[in-house]
Structure formats: C-alpha cells, structure tokens
XYZ file of C-alpha atoms in Angstrom:
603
model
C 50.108 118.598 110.891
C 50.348 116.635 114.021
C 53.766 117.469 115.838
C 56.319 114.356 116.362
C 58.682 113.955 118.743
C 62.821 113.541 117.084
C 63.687 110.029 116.734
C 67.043 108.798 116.110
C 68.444 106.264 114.036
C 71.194 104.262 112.720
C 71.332 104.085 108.903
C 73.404 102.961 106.012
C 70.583 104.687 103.763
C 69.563 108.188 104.657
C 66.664 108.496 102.080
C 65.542 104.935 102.521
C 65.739 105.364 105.781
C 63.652 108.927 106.096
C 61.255 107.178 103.336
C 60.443 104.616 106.420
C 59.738 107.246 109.324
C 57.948 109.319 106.960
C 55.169 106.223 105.607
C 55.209 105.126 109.349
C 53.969 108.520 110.234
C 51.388 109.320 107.316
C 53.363 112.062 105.733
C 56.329 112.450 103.102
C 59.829 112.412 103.636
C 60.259 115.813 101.887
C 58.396 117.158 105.663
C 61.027 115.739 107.241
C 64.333 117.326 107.869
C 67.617 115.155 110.120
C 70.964 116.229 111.636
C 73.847 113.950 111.266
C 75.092 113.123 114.518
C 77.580 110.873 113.566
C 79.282 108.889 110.493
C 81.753 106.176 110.782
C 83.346 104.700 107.312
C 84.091 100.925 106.397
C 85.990 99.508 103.670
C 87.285 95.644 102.544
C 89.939 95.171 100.871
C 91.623 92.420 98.536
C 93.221 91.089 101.794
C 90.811 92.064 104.274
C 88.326 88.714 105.626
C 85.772 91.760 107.290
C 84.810 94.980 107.157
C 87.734 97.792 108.481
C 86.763 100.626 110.455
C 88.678 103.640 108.692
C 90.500 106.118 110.819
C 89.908 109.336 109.877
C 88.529 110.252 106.224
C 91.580 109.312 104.342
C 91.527 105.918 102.385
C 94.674 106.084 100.942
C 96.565 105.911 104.747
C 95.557 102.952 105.178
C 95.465 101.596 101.415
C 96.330 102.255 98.034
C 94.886 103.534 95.118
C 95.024 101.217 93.083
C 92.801 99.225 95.412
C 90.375 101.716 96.143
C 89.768 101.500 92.210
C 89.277 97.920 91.665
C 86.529 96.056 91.559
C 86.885 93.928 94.336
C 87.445 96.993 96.842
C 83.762 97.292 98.957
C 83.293 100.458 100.470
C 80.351 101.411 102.674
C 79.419 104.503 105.521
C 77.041 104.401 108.396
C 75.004 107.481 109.796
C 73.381 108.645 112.808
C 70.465 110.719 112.252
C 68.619 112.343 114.252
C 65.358 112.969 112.182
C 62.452 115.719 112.779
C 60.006 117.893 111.033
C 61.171 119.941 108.584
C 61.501 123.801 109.278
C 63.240 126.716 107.816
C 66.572 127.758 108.961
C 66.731 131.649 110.189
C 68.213 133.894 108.219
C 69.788 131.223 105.653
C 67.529 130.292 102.965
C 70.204 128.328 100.631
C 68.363 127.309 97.676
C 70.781 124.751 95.719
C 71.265 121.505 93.284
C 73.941 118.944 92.915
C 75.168 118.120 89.656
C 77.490 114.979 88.524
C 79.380 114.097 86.294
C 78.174 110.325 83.983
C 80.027 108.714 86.759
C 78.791 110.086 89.574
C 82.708 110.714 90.095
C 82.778 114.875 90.812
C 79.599 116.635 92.330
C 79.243 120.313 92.334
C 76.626 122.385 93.975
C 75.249 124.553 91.678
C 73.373 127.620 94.248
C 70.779 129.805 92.741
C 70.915 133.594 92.822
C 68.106 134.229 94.562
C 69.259 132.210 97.665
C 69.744 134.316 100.912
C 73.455 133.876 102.387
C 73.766 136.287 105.609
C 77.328 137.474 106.386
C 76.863 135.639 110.364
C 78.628 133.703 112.520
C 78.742 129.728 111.447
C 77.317 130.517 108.105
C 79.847 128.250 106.988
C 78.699 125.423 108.913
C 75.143 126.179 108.197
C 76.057 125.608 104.300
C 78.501 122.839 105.183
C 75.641 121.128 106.613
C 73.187 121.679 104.044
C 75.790 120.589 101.214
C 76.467 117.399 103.373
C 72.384 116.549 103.861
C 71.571 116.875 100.193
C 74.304 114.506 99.394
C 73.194 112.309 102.083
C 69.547 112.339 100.388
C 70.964 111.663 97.399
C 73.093 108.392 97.938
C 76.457 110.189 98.191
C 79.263 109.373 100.825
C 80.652 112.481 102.848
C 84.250 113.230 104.314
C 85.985 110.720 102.207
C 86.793 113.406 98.768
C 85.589 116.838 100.017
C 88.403 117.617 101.520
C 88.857 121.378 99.822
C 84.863 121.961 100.808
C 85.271 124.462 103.699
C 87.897 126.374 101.119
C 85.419 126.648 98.408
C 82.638 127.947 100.926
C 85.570 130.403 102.495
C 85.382 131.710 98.610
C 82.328 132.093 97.823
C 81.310 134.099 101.236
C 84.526 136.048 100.199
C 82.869 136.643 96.920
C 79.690 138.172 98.818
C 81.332 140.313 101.043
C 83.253 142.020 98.182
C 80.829 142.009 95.343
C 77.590 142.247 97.264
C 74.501 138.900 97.035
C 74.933 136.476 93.905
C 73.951 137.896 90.153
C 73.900 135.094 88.422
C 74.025 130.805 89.305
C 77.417 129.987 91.464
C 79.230 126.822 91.063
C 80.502 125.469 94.171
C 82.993 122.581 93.492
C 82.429 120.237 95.972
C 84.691 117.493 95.227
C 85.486 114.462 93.299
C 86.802 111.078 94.571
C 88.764 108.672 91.552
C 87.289 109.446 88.453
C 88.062 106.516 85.642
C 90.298 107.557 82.881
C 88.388 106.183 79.654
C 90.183 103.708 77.417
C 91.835 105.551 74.372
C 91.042 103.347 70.897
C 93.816 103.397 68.249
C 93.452 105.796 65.567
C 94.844 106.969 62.202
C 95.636 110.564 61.803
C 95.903 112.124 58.663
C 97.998 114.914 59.742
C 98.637 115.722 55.646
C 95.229 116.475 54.787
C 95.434 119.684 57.382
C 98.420 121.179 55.613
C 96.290 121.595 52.260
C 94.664 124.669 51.502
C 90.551 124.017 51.406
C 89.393 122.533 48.288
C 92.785 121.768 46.793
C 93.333 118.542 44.474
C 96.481 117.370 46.010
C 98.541 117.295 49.240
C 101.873 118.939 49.166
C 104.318 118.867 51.849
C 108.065 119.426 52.607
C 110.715 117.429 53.934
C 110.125 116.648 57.953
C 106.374 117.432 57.308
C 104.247 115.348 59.977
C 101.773 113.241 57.644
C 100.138 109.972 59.779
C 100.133 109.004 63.185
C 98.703 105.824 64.243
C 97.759 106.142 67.991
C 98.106 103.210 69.902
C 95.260 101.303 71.943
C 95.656 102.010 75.823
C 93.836 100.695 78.982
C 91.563 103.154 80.475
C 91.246 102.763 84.569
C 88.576 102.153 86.749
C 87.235 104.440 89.107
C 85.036 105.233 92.437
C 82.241 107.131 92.721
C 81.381 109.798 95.289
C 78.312 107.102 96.363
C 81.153 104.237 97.043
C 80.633 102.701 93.855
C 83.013 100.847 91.845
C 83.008 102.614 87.895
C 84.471 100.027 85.174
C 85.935 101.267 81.855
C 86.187 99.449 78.913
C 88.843 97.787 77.231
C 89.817 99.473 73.933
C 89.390 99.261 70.475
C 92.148 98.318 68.180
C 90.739 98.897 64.769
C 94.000 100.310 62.819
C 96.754 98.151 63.925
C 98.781 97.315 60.701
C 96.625 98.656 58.404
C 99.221 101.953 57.670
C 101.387 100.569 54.884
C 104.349 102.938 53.721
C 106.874 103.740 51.205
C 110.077 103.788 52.613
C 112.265 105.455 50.355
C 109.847 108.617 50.198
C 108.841 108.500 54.366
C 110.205 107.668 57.434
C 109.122 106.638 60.859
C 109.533 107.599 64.382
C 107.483 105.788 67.173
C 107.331 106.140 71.284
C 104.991 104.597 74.053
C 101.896 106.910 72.546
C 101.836 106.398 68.854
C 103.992 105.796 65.179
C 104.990 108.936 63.560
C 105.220 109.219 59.909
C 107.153 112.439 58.343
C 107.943 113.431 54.809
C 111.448 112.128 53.470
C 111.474 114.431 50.423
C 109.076 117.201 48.864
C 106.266 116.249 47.003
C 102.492 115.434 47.277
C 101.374 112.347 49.738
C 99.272 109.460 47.251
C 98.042 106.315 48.229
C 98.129 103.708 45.435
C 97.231 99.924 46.385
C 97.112 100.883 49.686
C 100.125 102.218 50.356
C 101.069 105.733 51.370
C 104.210 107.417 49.318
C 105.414 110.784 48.365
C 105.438 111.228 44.490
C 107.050 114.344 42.405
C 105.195 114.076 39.352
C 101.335 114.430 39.166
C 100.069 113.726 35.417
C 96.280 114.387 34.136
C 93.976 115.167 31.581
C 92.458 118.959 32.638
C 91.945 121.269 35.557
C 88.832 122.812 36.374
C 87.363 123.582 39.341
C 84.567 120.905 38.973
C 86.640 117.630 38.738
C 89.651 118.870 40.342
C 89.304 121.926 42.229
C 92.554 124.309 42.311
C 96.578 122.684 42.992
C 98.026 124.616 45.537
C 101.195 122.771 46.872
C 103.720 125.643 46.834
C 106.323 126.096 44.398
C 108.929 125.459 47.763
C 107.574 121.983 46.983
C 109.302 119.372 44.430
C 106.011 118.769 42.543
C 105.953 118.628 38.677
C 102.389 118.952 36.940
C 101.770 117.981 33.410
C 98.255 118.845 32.678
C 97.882 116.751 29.022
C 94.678 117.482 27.206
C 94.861 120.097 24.012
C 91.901 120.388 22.533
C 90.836 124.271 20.518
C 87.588 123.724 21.997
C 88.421 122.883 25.381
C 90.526 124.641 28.172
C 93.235 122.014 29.835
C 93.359 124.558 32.874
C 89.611 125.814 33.278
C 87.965 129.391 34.678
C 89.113 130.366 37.874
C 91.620 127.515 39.004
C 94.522 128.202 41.000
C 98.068 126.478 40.201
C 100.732 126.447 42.432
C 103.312 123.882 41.928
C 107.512 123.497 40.797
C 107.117 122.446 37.711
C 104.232 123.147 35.371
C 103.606 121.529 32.077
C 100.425 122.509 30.062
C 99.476 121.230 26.422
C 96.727 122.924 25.678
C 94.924 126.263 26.803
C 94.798 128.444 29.944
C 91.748 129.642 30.646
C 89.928 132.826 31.917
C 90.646 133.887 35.662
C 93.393 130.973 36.118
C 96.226 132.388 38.371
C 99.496 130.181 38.013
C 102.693 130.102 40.236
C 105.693 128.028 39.365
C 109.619 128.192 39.105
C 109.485 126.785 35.784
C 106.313 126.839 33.069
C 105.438 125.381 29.691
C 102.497 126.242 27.758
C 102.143 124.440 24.641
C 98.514 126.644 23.625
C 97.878 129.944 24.536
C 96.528 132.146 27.637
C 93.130 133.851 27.980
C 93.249 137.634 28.238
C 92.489 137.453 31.753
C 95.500 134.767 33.543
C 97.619 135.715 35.966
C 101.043 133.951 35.634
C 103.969 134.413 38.090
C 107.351 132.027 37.050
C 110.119 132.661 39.699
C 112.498 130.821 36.864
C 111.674 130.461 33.305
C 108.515 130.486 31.213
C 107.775 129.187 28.087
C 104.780 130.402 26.465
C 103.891 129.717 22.412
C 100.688 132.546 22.196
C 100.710 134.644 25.183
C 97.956 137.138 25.362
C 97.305 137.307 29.974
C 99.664 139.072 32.061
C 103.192 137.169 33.046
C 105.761 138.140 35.777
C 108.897 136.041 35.346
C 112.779 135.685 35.906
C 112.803 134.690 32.018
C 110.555 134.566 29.352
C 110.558 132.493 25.663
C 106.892 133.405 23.828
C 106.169 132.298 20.589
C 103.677 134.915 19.991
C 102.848 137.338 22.361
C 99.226 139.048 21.212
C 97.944 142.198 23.749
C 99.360 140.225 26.445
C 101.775 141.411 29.284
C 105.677 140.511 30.153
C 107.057 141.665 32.427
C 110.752 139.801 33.127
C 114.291 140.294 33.354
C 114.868 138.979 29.729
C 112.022 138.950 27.520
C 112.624 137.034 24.031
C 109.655 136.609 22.120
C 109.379 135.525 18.011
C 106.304 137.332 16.628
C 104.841 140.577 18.786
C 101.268 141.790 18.007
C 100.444 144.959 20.297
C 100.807 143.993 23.657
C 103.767 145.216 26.319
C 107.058 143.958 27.474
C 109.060 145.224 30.485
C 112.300 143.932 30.924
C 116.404 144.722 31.225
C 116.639 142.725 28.224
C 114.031 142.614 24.983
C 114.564 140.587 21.698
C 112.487 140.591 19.232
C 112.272 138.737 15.921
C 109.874 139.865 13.892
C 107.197 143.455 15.667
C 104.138 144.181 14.440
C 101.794 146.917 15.441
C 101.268 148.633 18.353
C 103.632 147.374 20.795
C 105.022 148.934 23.878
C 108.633 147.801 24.891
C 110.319 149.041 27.975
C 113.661 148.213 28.611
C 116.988 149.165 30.810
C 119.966 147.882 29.034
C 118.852 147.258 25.536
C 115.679 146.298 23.292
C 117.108 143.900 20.163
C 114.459 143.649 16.880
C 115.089 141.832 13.984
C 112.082 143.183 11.568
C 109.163 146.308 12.431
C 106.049 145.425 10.188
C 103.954 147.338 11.503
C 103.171 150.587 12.838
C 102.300 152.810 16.480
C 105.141 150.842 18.384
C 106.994 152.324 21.065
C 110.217 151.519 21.831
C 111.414 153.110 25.241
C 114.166 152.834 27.279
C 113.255 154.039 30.981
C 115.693 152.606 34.212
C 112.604 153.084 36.291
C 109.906 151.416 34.837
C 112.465 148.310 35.727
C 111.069 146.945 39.503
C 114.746 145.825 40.010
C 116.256 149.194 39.400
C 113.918 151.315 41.027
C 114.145 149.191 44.402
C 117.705 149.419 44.076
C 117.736 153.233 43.231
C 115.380 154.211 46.444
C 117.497 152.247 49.080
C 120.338 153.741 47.554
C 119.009 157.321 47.840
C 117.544 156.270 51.470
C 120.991 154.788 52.845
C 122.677 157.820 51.242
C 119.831 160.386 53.193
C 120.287 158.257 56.620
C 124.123 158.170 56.637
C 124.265 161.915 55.382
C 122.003 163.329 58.431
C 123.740 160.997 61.003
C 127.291 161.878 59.577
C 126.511 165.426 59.732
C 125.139 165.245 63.760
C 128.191 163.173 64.439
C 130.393 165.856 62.951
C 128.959 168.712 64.905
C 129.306 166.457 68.075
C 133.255 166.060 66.867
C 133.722 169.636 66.668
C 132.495 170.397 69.925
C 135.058 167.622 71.650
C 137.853 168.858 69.581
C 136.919 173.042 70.444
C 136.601 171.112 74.426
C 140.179 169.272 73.811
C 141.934 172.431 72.383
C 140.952 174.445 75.317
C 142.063 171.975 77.472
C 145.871 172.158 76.271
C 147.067 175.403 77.863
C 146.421 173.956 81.224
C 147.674 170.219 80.414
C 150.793 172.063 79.280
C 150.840 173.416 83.307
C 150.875 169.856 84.443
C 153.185 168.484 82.355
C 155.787 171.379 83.294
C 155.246 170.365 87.498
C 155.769 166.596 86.581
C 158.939 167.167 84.959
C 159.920 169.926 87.647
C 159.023 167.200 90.289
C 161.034 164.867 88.515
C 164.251 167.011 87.830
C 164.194 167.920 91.896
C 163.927 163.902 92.437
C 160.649 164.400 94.178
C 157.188 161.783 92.763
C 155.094 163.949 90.687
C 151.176 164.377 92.151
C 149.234 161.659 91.639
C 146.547 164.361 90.334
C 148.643 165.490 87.835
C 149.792 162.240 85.973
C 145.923 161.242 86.015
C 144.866 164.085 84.370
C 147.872 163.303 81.738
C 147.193 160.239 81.223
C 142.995 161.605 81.093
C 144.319 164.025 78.320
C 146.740 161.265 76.192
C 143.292 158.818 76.502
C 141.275 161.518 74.823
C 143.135 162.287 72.325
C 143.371 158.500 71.104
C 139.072 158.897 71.267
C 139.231 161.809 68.746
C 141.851 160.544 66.677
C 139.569 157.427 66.253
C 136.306 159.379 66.155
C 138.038 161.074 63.621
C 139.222 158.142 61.203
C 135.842 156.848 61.725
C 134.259 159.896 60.486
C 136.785 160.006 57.660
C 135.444 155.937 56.645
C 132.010 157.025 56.971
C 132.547 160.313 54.320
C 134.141 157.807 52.275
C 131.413 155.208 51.938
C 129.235 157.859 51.629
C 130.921 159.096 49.015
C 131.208 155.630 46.887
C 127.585 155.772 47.812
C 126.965 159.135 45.356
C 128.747 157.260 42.642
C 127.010 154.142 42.962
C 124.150 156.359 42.895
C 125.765 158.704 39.722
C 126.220 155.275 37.890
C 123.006 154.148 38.249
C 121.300 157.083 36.856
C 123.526 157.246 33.784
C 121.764 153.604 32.612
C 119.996 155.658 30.150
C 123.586 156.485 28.482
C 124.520 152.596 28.257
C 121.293 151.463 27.160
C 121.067 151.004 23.366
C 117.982 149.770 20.922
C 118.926 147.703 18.105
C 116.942 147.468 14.837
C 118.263 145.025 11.831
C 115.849 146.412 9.491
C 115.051 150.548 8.095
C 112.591 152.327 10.266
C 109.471 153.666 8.551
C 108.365 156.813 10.061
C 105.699 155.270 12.282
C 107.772 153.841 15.164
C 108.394 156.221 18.156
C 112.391 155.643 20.435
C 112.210 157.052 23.987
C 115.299 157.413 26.373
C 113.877 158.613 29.314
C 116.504 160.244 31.892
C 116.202 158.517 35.414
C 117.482 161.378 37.157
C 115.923 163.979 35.702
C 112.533 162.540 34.351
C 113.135 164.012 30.682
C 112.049 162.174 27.603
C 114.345 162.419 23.835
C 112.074 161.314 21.592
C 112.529 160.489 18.177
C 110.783 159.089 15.252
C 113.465 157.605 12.500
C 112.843 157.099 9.216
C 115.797 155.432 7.737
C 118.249 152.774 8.254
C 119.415 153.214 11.544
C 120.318 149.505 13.510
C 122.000 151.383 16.901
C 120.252 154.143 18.448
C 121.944 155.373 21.708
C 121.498 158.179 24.016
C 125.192 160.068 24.236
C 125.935 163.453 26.388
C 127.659 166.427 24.700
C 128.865 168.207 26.875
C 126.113 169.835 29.358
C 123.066 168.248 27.041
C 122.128 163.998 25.954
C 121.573 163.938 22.461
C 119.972 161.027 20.375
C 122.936 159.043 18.144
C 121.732 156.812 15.798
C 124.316 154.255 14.240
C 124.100 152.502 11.187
C-alpha cells in the first residue's frame, strides 16, 4: 500500500470525516488510524442567540440540568485530527467493544480476555486514548460525562497487577451523561391475591392487611445522550383512574404523592360484586372439590364463616383431598376421603370418610363420625371406628372406634370401643361387648405436657439449688473463720475510743466489710430458704398430679356383663388394675389402702 503523508483536519464528524480521506485516497477508513489533537465543546441554550464556547467539560457550570435535558438545548463538539495509516501500537494490543444502553445514555467498554495490557509507563493513556477514538468513530462526544474514566482504568490495571492478565470479558464503565427516567403508567395492584395460598378458592385477610394500590400516572424526563442527542420520553398512561370502587364500612384508604392504599377494616375474605371491592364474613355454596373450587385456606385467625349446602348420599359436599381452613364451618352433607379441616367451630350435618383429618380449636359437632377429630369439645351423634380425641367428648351412640378425653359421656356403647379418660368416663347403657374402658392421666396430651415441665422445672431448680448451697457453705465456713480476727478489731476501735483517740481507718473498713457480708449471707440465705420452698410446693404439685388416677371415677347406669374390661392405670408408677365386672356396679373408683390401690366398685 502506497505510504501517505498525515493530514490534519478540522471535524465535527470523525467517521464521516475519515470516510472522506479514506475514498479520496483509494482505500478504507478501517486503514486509517487519527490522534485527537484537540476538542473544543459548544452548546445553545433556551436564551442563548449563538453557539457558546464551554469552558472546561462541565455543562452544568455554566447551565442547568434541566436545560441540558430539554429539547430545545443543541449541543455539538469539534475535533482536530490528525489522521494517518493505521499501525499497531507496541506492546498494547487492546482488543475492545462499546456497548449502550436503548438510549445511547451509558456506554461501557466491554475488553476481551485475550487483549494484551503491559504493566508500562502511560498505559493508562494508551487505553484512555483508545477508549476516546472508538467513541469518536462511533458518533459519541468525549470529556463531557466520563469524568470517573481514568478511575475505572486505575482499577482495572490494579486488577492485573494483583490477579495476573484477564480470565474472562471485563466491563469497563465508561460513563453515562442524563439518562431519561421513563414515564410510570397507573396501575392496579392486587396486593390480596399474594396473601392466598396457591390454588385456594378465596382470599382471606386480617385487619390492616394491604389489599389494592392504585399507582398514580407520573411524567417520565427527558434525557441526553452520550452522542449530544436530545432522548424524549413519553407521556403516561392513565388507564385505572377511578375504576377502584370500594366498600367503606369493610376497607379503608390511605393515599400520598405515589399511589391510594387500600387495607382491610375487619377479617374476612376480599369479593368483588358489581364492581365493587368489600370484605365479607360469610361465604355460602353448594360443594367443595378440588375441581370447581380448589381447597379454602383463609386461616381460622380470620372471621370467615363457610356453609358448604349440598347433602346428597350419593355425593360428597366437601370432595377427596380438599383442604378447609376457615372460623366457622358449616357442612350439610358428607366429608369426603383425604379432606383435612381446621376451624374454631364445626358442624357436620352427614358423616366423615374413614380417612378426614379434622382439627376444631373450639367445638365440633359431628352426627356420624367415623375420620380422626382433635378438638377443644366434641358433640357426635354416632361415632363408628372413628377417632376423638378432646377435652370433653359426649357422643349418643358409640360403635367401636376410640375416644381420648378428660371427660367421656356416653349414652348408649356398643362393641368394641376404646375410651381413655383422666377425670371420669360417664355411660348410660353397654350393648355390646370387647369395650375398654381405661382411665390413664397420660394418654391425656394436656396432662402429660404439664407432668414433664413439672418434673423438668423440679430437675433444673433441684441441681441449681443444690450448687448454690454448696457455694453458701463455703462463704459461711469463709465468714466463720473470719470472726476471731473481726473480734481483734472491734476490741482496738473501742480501746481507741475509750483513750479518746479516732480508731484506724483500716479497722472500721474492715467492720463495716464484715457487717456488709453478713447482710449478703443472711439474704443468700432467705433466698435459698424461698427457693427450697417452691421447690417443695413443686413435689406436691407434682404428688397431686400423679394421684389423678385416685380421683378419676367411671360411671355405668346399667349392670355390666362380663365382657367389658375397666383399667386405672397408675401415672407414676405405670401399673395397670384391671378388672372385668359382672354385676351392677354404676361407680368404679381406684382407692389406696394403705401401701396398695385397690379397685372399689359402688353401686
């Protein structure tokens, strides 16, 4: 290629400009390389008649921002080049890209790995001036936003000379000038529909719960790009504005510059009816099943009452597998298979499948129970194989199943039933036969928690009482020996005093040291003497509680046959009296003579 002497120019356009020498001389601009001589920057303002000359790279010294953003703001830059053939640079061999952002507003220069960066002197420059040229090429300004450029290149040579040559691409902020800030269009929010579990039919929520926002509409702002262009934003949408229609009795409002707030007045689950948005406490329908209404988890902490009306033999009103969790529950008809219910309070005006889970914090009400039921109270119709377990169990007809509660009553038993009680089991009529009838304190979750913390408070307090008494004994062995010599001190005080003379000052502290600790120990020692004594009231409450079998009675109005089996089983001591009546017998109790517990029965 022919060799051509450097030629400089003036430009406002570097690539146009390079583009030009390049055709005039028969070759491409990409053979052609240029140093930047010199730069000077112009702007026009609103006010301006011409074209300022800026002083310095700062725009906003000599105007504002708000200017430099609008659209009437012209900005411009001039070069001198100094163009010549292209030619590799020793030692640095920077191979790099810029990238932008949609407005052109932030450029970064994205290096590759394989580039060669020597540790020299005015490496710094070199890459300065390689950053600043590609821009140039591309249409970009210089000076005017790159203002942290020589910092980033400080880091990334930092990042060479400690970790060795680049691994992997390095992005090299260059810099950004005023990017716009895009409109924001309003919005509707429906904060509720997070706070439901996945799947679930309705949307429960407590008081103070956030449920809608409406975001207002705000202006975006315009910007500049890094080539001197002006970037205008849209004005936003405003789609929503008083669409959100609200009960006011069930939700209140809050609103600030940003947006309306709508929260929860009262517990509930959030409907929409004629398009407005209210809190309701009762939810009526036909059925549940997972196919038309998925599970109703809203939390029995929320004020939501379900009534779930179909009962039909051939149909389940709460199908296979769906999950209820509400206040209130109200079911005509059947429960099916797999159906786990939570509530405080619970009707059931058909029976449960085998397989339901039921937990009432309150009271159920059950007419043929045959799944398993944890509750504060129980009324059952019939219970049939099923499971109770309760505080107070009543139930009307019992066929096999088992109950485990304080309290049982029972009108009329059947056959093979298992009832486990602590205070007392009540019966009206046995019909049948293989029952058990068992009093046992620890089959009762209540008792038992209370009986371990009572037996763990009473292990703590014993081992600490007993460290803190062995640590009392030493300071009162320490104290004793210490008052044949305190008696010393007090004889030279009252010498000193009886010759007029002051006692030593070392003698009426170590009094006074003496008088102080013996006020400590006669504390320590009271203290030790309340501790023995709550322990103490601890072993009776503990005593008391494992004589429940001795206050717990079973009741029968009508003559055992033979084929009904009474268990007392002693907390303490784990042993079983067992009998088997076969007569008339409508108390039986467990009594202690002397050393032993006998049986009583009571007619």
């Amino acid at each position: 290629m022919p060799k051509y002497p450097p030629v400089t120019k003036f430009t406002d356009n570097v690539t146009n400009t390079l583009v030009e020498v390049a055709n005039s001389r028969g070759i491409t601009a990409d053979a052609l390389d240029f140093d930047l001589l010199s730069y000077e920057t112009y702007y026009e303002g609103t006010v301006d008649e011409e074209w300022q000359l800026l002083k310095g790279n700062d725009l906003l010294s000599e105007t504002t921002e708000i200017e430099i953003r609008s659209s009437t703001f012209l900005l411009r830059q001039e070069y001198e080049i100094r163009i010549h053939p292209s030619k590799p640079r020793p030692y640095l061999n920077l191979r790099f890209n810029l990238a932008t952002d949609k407005y052109k507003s932030k450029i970064v220069a994205l290096i590759d790995p394989k580039s060669e960066i020597p540790l020299k002197k005015g490496v710094q420059e070199w890459i300065k001036e390689a950053i600043w040229n590609k821009q140039l090429r591309h249409g970009f300004m210089i000076g005017l936003y790159d203002q942290n450029l020589d910092k980033e290149i400080t880091r990334l040579l930092m990042k060479i000379q400690k970790e060795g040559p680049l691994t992997a691409p390095y992005r090299l902020p260059v810099g950004e000038f005023f990017p716009p800030v895009p409109p924001i269009d309003d919005k509707v929010i429906l904060h509720y529909k997070n706070l439901k579990k996945q799947n679930n039919f309705i949307d429960g929520v407590k008081p103070g719960d956030l449920l809608l926002e409406y975001i207002f509409p705000k202006n975006g702002r315009d910007g500049r790009g890094c080539d001197g262009h002006h970037i205008a934003v849209l004005e936003p949408l405003s789609r929503h504005a008083g669409l959100i229609m609200v009960d006011d009795e069930t939700i209140t409002t809050e609103q600030d510059d940003d947006s309306i707030r709508f929260y929860a007045r009262i517990s509930g689950y959030v409907q929409r009816l004629e398009g407005v948005f209210s809190i309701s406490q009762e939810l009526h329908i036909e059925s549940a099943s997972l196919r038309d209404t998925g599970s109703i988890e809203a939390g029995i902490d929320k004020e939501i009452s379900l009534k779930v009306k179909k009962n039909e033999a051939n149909e389940d009103s709460i199908g296979i597998g769906v999950n209820i969790d509400v206040q209130k529950l109200n079911v005509s008809g059947t429960v099916g298979a797999h159906a786990k219910i939570q509530a405080c309070e619970l009707h059931i005006g058909a029976q449960t499948h085998k397989k339901t889970n039921i937990h009432v914090t309150k009271k159920a009400n059950i007419h043929l129970h045959r799944g398993n039921l944890k509750a504060k109270e129980a009324d059952i119709e019939i219970l049939e194989t099923g499971r109770v377990e309760a505080d107070i169990v009543r139930v009307k007809k019992m066929v096999g199943g088992e109950i485990v509660a304080r309290i049982i009553e029972v009108d009329t038993l059947y056959s093979n039933g298992r009832l486990t009680a602590l205070e007392s089991i009540e019966i009206q009529t046995i019909e049948g036969d293989g029952n058990n009838l068992i009093i046992d304190p620890r089959a009762i979750e209540a008792y038992q928690e209370n009986l371990e913390a009572i037996e763990l408070e009473i292990r703590t307090r014993t081992s600490r009482l007993q460290q803190q008494s062995k640590e009392f004994i030493a300071k009162e062995i320490s104290f004793k020996d210490k008052n044949n010599r305190i008696k010393h001190f007090q004889e030279r005080i009252k010498d000193a005093v009886r010759s007029g003379k002051s006692p030593m000052r070392a003698d009426i502290v170590r009094l006074q040291q003496y008088r102080t600790e013996f006020e400590n120990l006669k504390q320590e020692e009271e203290r030790l003497s309340d501790e023995n004594e709550r322990l103490q009231r601890l072993k009776e409450e503990l005593d008391t509680l494992y004589e429940a079998d001795l206050h717990a009675v079973i009741t029968h109005h009508g003559t055992y046959n033979g084929h009904t089996r009474v268990v007392f089983i002693d907390p303490k001591t784990s042993q079983e009296y067992i009998l088997t009546p076969q007569r008339k017998a409508t108390h039986i109790r467990l009594r202690r003579e002397g050393d032993e517990k006998q049986l009583l029965l009571e007619s």
